[in-house]
Structure formats: C-alpha cells, structure tokens
Amino acid sequence: MKYLAWHGIKNNGDPSWPGKVNSMVEDLKKDLNLGDIPFIAGEMLYSGMCSGHNVLVNQLPSVVKNCYVVSAEGLVGDPGDGLWGLHFDHDSQVTLGIRYAEKMKEALGW
C-alpha cells in the first residue's frame, strides 16, 4: 500500500474531528505496518450541507503526519441529490478522482 485516501465525514463540524482522524490514521498505519505513507483527504462539496466541515478537513495537514488535502473547488453537486446536497455530479466525481491522483503523485514525489 502506497497511501491512504479518505473522503467523507462523521461528526460534521465537531472540532475534535481532526484529532479523531489522526488517531484512526495512526492506528491503521501501526496495525498494518504501513510506515509513514501519505494520508490524502478530500474536501466536501462547497455548495452542500456539509461545506462548513471543509474548515476541519483543511486542518488535517497540521494534525495528521504526511497529510494532503484535495480541493473540491469548482465542483458541482448532483441535481438529483435533493435536500442534502452531499454528492458530486458525474463530471465532478471524475474531476475529483483526477485531483486525488494528482495529489497522490505529489505526495509520493512522482
């Protein structure tokens, strides 16, 4: 395994969330003997209900060792998502995947 990727939230807006993510990442790295592989986290949809959580997502590099954040800037929500507005539309999912790949290459020095 070359890196860990994360997209999604639990405890939306909870200020202790970055520390909880750090504990999870450290436990995974230790339990799976992964060493100091990069951890890559993605932002939430800017227009969605959980957009405020991006403040916490962007704190991760100062809390989690060897952490990078993938931007969701300019991405569009799925119009069929309804009330919550949590999910990206198809084209934005593809773009987000490309951004994850680019960030992974940056993190690994490729």
C-alpha atoms as one frame of an Amber mdcrd trajectory, in Angstrom:
protein
   0.000   0.000   0.000   1.420   3.355  -1.062  -1.050   5.776   0.572  -4.371
   6.091   2.411  -7.247   8.056   0.871 -10.273   9.391   2.733 -13.393  11.128
   1.560 -16.389  11.612   3.770 -17.188  12.776   7.236 -18.560  11.713  10.508
 -19.257  14.187  13.269 -19.879  17.095  10.867 -18.480  20.286  12.377 -17.100
  18.596  15.515 -13.899  20.482  16.420 -12.384  17.256  17.787 -12.748  15.557
  14.371  -9.165  16.230  13.134  -7.765  14.580  16.264 -10.068  11.594  15.799
  -8.917  11.244  12.196  -5.308  11.410  13.362  -5.925   8.584  15.846  -7.574
   6.472  13.140  -4.730   7.082  10.670  -2.030   6.340  13.239  -3.825   3.138
  14.295  -4.167   1.980  10.674  -0.521   2.691   9.904   0.600   0.853  13.033
  -1.786  -2.106  12.755  -0.999  -2.661   9.070   2.712  -1.862   9.426   2.456
   0.824   6.745   5.166   3.182   7.914   4.828   6.870   7.096   2.722   6.585
   3.941   0.751   9.675   2.881  -2.817  10.257   4.000  -4.942  12.115   1.434
  -8.287  13.640   2.436 -10.828  15.343   0.198 -12.978  18.381   0.798 -16.756
  18.266   0.842 -18.883  19.816  -1.881 -18.725  23.607  -1.429 -22.438  24.021
  -2.162 -23.544  21.096   0.004 -24.940  20.887   3.502 -21.562  19.848   4.949
 -19.428  22.519   3.272 -18.617  24.077   6.641 -16.729  20.905   7.524 -14.044
  21.871   4.982 -12.519  24.124   7.649 -11.772  20.967   9.653 -10.658  18.982
   6.600  -8.121  21.710   5.879  -6.779  21.482   9.444  -5.741  17.862   8.895
  -2.255  18.594   7.480  -1.377  20.365  10.733  -2.648  17.420  12.807  -2.008
  14.278  10.734   1.563  13.468   9.752   2.242  13.389   5.991  -1.284  14.567
   5.140  -2.532  16.253   1.977  -5.933  17.739   1.101  -7.732  17.529  -2.249
  -9.784  20.607  -3.134 -13.427  20.435  -4.165 -13.348  23.998  -5.502 -15.480
  24.485  -8.599 -17.123  21.070  -8.395 -20.873  20.664  -8.835 -23.459  18.761
  -6.857 -25.677  16.025  -8.234 -29.022  17.696  -9.052 -30.832  14.516  -8.037
 -29.362  14.621  -4.542 -32.276  16.603  -3.196 -32.358  18.262   0.195 -28.887
  17.409   1.480 -26.701  18.280  -1.486 -23.930  15.957  -0.361 -22.899  14.214
  -3.563 -20.934  15.343  -6.600 -22.379  15.029 -10.100 -20.732  12.604 -12.529
 -18.299  15.044 -14.131 -17.270  16.384 -10.732 -16.653  12.837  -9.467 -14.316
  12.269 -12.400 -12.553  15.584 -11.750 -12.234  14.784  -8.051 -10.700  11.408
  -8.915  -8.149  13.127 -11.133  -7.359  15.556  -8.313  -6.823  12.641  -5.919
  -4.452  11.037  -8.449  -2.522  14.286  -8.895  -2.261  14.758  -5.127  -1.097
  11.144  -4.729   1.645  11.702  -7.302   2.687  14.884  -5.484   2.721  13.110
  -2.113   4.823  10.249  -3.472   7.166  12.535  -5.393   6.264  11.023  -8.768
